[in-house]
mmCIF file of C-alpha atoms in Angstrom:
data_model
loop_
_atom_site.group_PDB
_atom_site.id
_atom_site.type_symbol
_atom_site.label_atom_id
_atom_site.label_comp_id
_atom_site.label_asym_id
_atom_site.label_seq_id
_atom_site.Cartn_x
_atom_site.Cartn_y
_atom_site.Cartn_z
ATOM 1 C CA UNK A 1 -25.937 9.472 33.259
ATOM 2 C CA UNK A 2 -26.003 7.933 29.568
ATOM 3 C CA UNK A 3 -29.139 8.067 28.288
ATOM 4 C CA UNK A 4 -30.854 4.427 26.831
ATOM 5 C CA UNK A 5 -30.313 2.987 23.678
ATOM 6 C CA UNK A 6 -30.953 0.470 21.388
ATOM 7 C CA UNK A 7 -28.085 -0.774 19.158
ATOM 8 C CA UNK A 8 -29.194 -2.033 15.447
ATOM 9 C CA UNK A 9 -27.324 -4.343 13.878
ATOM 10 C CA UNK A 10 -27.938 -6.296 10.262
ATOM 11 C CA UNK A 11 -25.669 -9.082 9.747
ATOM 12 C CA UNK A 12 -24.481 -10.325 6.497
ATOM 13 C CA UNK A 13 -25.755 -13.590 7.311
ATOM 14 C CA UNK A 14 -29.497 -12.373 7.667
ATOM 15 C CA UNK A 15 -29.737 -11.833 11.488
ATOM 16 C CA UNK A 16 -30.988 -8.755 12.674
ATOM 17 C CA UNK A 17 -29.440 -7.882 16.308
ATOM 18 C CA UNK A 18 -31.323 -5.579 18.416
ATOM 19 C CA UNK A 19 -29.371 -4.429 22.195
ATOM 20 C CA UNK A 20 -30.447 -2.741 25.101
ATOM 21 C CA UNK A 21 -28.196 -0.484 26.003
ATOM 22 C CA UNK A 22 -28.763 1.349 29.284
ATOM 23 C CA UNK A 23 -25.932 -0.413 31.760
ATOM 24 C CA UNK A 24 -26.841 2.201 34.116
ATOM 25 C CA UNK A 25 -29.957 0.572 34.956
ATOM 26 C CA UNK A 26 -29.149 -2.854 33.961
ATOM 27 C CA UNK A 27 -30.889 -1.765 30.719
ATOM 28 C CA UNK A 28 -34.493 -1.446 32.148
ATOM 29 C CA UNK A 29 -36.481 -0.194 29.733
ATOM 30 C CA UNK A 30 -37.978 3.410 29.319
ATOM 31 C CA UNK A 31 -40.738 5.041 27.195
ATOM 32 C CA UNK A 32 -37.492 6.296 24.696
ATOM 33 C CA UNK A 33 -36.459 2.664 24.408
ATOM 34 C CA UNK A 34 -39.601 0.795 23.685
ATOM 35 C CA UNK A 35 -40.493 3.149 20.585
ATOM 36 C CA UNK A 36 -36.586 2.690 19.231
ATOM 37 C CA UNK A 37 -37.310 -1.217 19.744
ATOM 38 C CA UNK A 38 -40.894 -1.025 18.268
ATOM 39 C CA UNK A 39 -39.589 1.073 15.089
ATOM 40 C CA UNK A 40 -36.629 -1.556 15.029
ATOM 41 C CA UNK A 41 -39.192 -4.695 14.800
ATOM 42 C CA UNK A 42 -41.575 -2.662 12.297
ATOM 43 C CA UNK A 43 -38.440 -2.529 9.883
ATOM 44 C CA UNK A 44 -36.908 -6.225 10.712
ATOM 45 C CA UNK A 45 -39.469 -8.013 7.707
ATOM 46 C CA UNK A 46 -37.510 -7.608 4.209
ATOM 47 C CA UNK A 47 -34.485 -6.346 6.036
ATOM 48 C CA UNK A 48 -34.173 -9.478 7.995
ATOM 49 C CA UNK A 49 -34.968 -13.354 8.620
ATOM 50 C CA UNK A 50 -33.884 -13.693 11.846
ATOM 51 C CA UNK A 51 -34.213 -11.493 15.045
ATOM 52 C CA UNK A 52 -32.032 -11.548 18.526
ATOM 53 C CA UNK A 53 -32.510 -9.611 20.978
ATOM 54 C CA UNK A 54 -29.612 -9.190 23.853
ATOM 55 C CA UNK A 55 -28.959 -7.041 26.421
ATOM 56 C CA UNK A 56 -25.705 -4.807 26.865
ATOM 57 C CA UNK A 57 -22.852 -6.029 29.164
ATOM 58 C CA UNK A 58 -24.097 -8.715 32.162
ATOM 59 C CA UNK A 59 -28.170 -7.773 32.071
ATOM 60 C CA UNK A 60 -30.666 -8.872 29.876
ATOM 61 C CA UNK A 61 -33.337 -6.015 31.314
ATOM 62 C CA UNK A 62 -33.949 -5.108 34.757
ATOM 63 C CA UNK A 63 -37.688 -4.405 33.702
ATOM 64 C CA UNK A 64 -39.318 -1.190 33.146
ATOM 65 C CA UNK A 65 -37.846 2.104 34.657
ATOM 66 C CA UNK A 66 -39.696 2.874 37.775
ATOM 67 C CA UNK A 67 -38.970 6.467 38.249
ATOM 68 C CA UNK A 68 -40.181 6.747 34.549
ATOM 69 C CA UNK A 69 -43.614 4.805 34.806
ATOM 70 C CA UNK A 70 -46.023 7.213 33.868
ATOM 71 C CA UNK A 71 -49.755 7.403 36.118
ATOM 72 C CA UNK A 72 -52.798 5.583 34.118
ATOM 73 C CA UNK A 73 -55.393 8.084 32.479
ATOM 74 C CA UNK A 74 -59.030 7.730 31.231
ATOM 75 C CA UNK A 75 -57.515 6.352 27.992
ATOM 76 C CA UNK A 76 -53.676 4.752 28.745
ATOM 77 C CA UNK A 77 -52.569 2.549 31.111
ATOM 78 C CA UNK A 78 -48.458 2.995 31.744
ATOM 79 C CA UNK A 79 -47.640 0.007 29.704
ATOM 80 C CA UNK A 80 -49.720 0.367 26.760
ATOM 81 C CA UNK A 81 -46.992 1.339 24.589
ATOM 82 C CA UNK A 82 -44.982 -1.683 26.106
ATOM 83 C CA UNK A 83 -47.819 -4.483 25.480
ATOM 84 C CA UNK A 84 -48.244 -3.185 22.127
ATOM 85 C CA UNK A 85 -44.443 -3.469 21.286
ATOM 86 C CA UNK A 86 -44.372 -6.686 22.751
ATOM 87 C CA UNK A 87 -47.255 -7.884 20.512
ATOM 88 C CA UNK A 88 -45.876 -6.752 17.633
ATOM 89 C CA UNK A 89 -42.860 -9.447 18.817
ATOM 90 C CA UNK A 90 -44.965 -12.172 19.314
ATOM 91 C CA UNK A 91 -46.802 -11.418 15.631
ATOM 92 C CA UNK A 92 -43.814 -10.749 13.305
ATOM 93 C CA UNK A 93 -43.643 -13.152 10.486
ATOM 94 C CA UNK A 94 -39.690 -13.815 11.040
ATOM 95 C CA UNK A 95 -38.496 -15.849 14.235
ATOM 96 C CA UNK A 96 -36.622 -14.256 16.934
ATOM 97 C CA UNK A 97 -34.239 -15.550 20.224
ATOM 98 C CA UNK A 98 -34.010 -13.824 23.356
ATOM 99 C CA UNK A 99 -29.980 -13.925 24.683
ATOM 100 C CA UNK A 100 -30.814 -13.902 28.234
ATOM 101 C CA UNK A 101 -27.910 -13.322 30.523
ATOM 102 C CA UNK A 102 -28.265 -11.703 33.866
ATOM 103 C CA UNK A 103 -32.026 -10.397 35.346
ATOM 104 C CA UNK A 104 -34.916 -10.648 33.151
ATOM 105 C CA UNK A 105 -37.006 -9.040 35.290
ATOM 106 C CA UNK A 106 -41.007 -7.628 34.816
ATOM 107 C CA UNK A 107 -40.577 -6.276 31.507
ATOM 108 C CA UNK A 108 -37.635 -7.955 30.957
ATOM 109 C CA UNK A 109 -39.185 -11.150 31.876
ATOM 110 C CA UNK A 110 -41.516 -10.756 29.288
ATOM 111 C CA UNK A 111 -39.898 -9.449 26.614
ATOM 112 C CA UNK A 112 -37.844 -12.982 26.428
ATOM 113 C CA UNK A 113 -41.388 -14.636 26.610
ATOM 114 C CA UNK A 114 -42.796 -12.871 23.426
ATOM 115 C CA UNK A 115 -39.738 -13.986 21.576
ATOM 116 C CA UNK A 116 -39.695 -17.492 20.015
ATOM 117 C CA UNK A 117 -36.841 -18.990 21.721
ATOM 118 C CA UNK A 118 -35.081 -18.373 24.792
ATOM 119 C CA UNK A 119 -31.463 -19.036 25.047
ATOM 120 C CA UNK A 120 -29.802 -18.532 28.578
ATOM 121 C CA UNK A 121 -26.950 -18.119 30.542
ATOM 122 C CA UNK A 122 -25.737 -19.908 33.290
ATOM 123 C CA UNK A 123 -26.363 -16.574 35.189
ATOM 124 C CA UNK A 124 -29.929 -16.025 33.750
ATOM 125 C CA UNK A 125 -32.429 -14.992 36.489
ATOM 126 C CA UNK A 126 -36.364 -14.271 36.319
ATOM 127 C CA UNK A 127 -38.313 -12.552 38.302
ATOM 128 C CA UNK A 128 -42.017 -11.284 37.842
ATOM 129 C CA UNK A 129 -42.752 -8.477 40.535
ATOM 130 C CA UNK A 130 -46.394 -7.243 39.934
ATOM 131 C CA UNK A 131 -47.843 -8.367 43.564
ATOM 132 C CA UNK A 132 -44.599 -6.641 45.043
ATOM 133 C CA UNK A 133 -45.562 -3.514 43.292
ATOM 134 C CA UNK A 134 -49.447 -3.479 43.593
ATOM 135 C CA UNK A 135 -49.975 -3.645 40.079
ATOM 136 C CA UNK A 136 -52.093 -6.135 37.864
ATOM 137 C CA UNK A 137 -50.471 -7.140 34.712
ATOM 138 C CA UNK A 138 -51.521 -7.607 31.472
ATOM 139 C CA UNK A 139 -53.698 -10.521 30.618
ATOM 140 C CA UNK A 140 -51.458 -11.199 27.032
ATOM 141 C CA UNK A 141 -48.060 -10.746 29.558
ATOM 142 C CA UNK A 142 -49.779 -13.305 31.674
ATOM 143 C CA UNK A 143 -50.944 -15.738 29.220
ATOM 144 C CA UNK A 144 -47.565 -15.405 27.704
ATOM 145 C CA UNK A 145 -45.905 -17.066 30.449
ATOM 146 C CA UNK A 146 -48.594 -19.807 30.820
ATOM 147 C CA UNK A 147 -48.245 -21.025 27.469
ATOM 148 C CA UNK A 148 -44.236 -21.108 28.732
ATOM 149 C CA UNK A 149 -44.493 -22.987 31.496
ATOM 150 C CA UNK A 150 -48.180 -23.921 32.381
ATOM 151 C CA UNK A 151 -50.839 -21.966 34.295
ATOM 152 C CA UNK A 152 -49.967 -23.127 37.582
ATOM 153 C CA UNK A 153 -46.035 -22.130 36.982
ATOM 154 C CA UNK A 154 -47.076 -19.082 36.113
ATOM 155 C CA UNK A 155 -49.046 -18.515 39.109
ATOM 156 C CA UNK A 156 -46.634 -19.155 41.478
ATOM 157 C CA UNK A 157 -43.993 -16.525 39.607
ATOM 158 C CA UNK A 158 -46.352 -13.672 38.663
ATOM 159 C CA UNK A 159 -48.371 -13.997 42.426
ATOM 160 C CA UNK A 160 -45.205 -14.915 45.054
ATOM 161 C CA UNK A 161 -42.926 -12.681 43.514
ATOM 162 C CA UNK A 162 -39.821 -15.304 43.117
ATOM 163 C CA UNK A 163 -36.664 -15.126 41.417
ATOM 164 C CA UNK A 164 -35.921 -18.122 39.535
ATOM 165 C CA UNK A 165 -32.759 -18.880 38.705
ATOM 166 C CA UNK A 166 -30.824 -20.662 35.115
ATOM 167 C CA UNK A 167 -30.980 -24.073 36.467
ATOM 168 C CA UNK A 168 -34.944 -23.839 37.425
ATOM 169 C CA UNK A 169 -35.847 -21.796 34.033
ATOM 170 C CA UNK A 170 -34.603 -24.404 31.796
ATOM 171 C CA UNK A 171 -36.725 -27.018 34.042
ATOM 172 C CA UNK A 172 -39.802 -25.230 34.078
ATOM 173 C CA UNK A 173 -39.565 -24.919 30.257
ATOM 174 C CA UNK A 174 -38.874 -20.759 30.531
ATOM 175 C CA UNK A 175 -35.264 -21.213 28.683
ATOM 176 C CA UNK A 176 -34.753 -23.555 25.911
ATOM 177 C CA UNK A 177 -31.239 -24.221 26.220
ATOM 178 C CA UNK A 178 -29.089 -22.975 29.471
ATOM 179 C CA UNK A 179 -24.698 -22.239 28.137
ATOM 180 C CA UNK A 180 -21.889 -20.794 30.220
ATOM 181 C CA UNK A 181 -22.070 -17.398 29.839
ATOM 182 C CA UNK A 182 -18.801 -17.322 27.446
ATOM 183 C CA UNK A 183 -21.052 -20.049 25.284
ATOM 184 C CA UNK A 184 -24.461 -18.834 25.085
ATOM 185 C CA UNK A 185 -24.203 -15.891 22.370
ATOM 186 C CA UNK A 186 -22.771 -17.931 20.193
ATOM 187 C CA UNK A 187 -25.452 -20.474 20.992
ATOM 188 C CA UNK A 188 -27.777 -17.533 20.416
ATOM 189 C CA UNK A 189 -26.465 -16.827 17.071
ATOM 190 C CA UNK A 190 -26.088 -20.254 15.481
ATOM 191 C CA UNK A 191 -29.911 -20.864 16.074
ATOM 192 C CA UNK A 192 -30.729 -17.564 14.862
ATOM 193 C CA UNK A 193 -28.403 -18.422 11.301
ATOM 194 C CA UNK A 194 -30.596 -21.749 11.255
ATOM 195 C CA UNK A 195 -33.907 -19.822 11.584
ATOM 196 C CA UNK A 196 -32.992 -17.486 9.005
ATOM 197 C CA UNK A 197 -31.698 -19.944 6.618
ATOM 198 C CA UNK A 198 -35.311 -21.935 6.590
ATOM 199 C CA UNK A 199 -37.691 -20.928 4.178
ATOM 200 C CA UNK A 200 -39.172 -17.406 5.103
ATOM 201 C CA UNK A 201 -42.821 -17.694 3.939
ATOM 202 C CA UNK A 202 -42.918 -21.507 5.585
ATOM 203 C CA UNK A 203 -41.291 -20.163 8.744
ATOM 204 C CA UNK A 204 -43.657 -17.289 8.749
ATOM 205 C CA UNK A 205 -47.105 -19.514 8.047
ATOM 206 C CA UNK A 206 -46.262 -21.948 10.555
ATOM 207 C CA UNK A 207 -45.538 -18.951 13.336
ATOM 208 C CA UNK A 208 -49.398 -17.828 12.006
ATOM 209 C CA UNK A 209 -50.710 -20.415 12.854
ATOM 210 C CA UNK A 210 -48.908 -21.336 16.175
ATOM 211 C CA UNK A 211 -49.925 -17.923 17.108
ATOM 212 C CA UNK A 212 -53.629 -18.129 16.293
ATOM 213 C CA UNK A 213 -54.236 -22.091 17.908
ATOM 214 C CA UNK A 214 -52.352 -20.395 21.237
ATOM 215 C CA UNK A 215 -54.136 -16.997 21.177
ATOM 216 C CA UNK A 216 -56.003 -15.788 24.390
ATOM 217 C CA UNK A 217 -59.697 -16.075 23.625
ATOM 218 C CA UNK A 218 -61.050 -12.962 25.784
ATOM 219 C CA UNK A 219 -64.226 -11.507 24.522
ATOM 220 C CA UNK A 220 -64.226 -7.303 23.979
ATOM 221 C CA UNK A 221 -65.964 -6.987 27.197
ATOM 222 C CA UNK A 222 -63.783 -9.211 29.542
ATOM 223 C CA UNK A 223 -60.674 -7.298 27.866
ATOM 224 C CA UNK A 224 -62.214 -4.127 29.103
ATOM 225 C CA UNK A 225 -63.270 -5.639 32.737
ATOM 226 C CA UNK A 226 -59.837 -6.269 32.969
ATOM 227 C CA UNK A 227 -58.184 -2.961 31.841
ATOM 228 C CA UNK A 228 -60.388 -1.675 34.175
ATOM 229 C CA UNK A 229 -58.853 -3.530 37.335
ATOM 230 C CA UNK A 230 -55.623 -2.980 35.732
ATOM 231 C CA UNK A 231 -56.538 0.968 35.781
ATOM 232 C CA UNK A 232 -57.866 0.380 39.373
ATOM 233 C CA UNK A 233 -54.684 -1.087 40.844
ATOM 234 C CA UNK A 234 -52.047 1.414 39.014
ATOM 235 C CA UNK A 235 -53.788 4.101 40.655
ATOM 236 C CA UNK A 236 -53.981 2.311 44.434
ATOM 237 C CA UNK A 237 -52.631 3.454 47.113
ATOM 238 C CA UNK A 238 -51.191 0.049 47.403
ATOM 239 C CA UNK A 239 -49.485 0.298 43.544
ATOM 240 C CA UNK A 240 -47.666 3.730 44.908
ATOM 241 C CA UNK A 241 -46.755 2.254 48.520
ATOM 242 C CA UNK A 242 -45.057 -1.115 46.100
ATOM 243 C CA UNK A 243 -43.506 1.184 43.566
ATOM 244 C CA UNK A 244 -41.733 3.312 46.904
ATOM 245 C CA UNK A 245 -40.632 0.570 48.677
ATOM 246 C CA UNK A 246 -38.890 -0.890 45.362
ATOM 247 C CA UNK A 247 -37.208 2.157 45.083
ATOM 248 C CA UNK A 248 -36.045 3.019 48.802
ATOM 249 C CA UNK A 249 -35.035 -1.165 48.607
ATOM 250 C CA UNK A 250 -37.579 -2.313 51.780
ATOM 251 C CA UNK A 251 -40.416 -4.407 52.628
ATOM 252 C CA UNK A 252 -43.724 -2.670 51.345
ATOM 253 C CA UNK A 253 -46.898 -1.749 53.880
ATOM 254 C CA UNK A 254 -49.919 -3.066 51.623
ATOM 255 C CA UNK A 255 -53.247 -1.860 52.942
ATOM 256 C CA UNK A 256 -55.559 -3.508 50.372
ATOM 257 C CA UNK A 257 -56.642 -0.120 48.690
#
């Protein structure tokens, strides 16, 4: 099997493109993967003014690799290394648009909410999975998608589990524009030349302070509370019975512990 990638590209024009590349998996991500990406974002300011972020072939990203997701210890939770990547997204003084064609699922899902804009295909699907797997997930993944599409939107996706499809996305506010597939890179790309041909340290302030007047306001010990339930339910019996029944493709057994 080809192992996972991510493709680097710097265009002329001052667009940096950044693609998952593992079509075996619909290019879910993998521990590999999100350090390239992270070392890829940590480069993008001088380098860059503009970010987008595609997936290879038909997929945006599956979500994370489930055979890969590591078991929570006294110190890390699985997606640690994830959340952190994804922060460092959300916080990067240049602006960046998520191509989304195909599943943007759990991680996937997310990864198009931390970027600024969300540019679709007419094939785009969502899905958030967490309750299917038995997993709580983070509280910044969470409030991610509320500031997207409001908290009771975000309810509904993150606690029934639904797939929403191009057509609903752009409704509920998840997609900013929605383009035939043969339409919607090139979409992609003109709005990423237009972001990168503003003014950089304008662009950059105003992202600031978007970022700080949105900005989840959890105290230090309500952060821990809830790494602490998220440590609870990664190691539940009900977390390993979700992640198996993914995997062998059939209804999961939930026993509440």
């Amino acid at each position: 099997m080809q192992p996972s990638a991510l493709h680097v590209e710097d265009r002329d024009d001052g667009v940096r493109v950044l693609t998952l590349s593992n079509p075996a998996r619909r290019n879910a991500l993998d521990d590999t993967q999100v350090a390239r990406l992270d070392e890829a974002l940590a480069s993008a300011p001088g380098k860059a003014r503009a970010l987008l972020v595609r997936g290879e072939g038909g997929a945006f990203c599956s979500g994370y690799d489930l055979n890969l997701l590591a078991a929570p210890t006294e110190d890390r939770l699985p997606d640690d290394a994830l959340m952190a990547c994804l922060a460092r997204l959300e916080a990067l003084p240049l602006p960046s648009v998520a191509l989304v064609r195909g599943p943007a699922f759990g991680a996937g899902f997310d990864l198009s909410a931390s970027c600024d804009f969300r540019v679709g295909a007419e094939d785009a699907l969502f899905s958030m999975p967490p309750a299917r797997l038995g997993i709580v997930y983070s509280p910044d993944g969470l409030m991610r998608a509320a500031r997207l599409v409001g908290v009771a939107r975000a309810k509904n996706l993150f606690l029934t589990g639904r797939r929403l499809d191009a057509k609903d996305a752009l409704a509920w506010g998840l997609l900013d524009e929605c383009l035939p597939a043969a339409d919607a890179e090139a979409r992609a790309l003109e709005l990423c030349r237009t972001l990168a041909s503003q003014a950089p340290l304008a662009v950059a302030g105003m992202k600031e302070a978007f970022r700080l007047l949105t900005r989840a306001a959890l105290s230090d010990e309500e952060r821990a509370h809830l790494r602490e339930v998220r440590a609870r339910a990664f190691a539940s019996e009900d977390a390993r019975e979700g992640r198996a029944a993914f995997l062998e493709k059939r209804t999961p057994r939930f026993r509440g512990q």
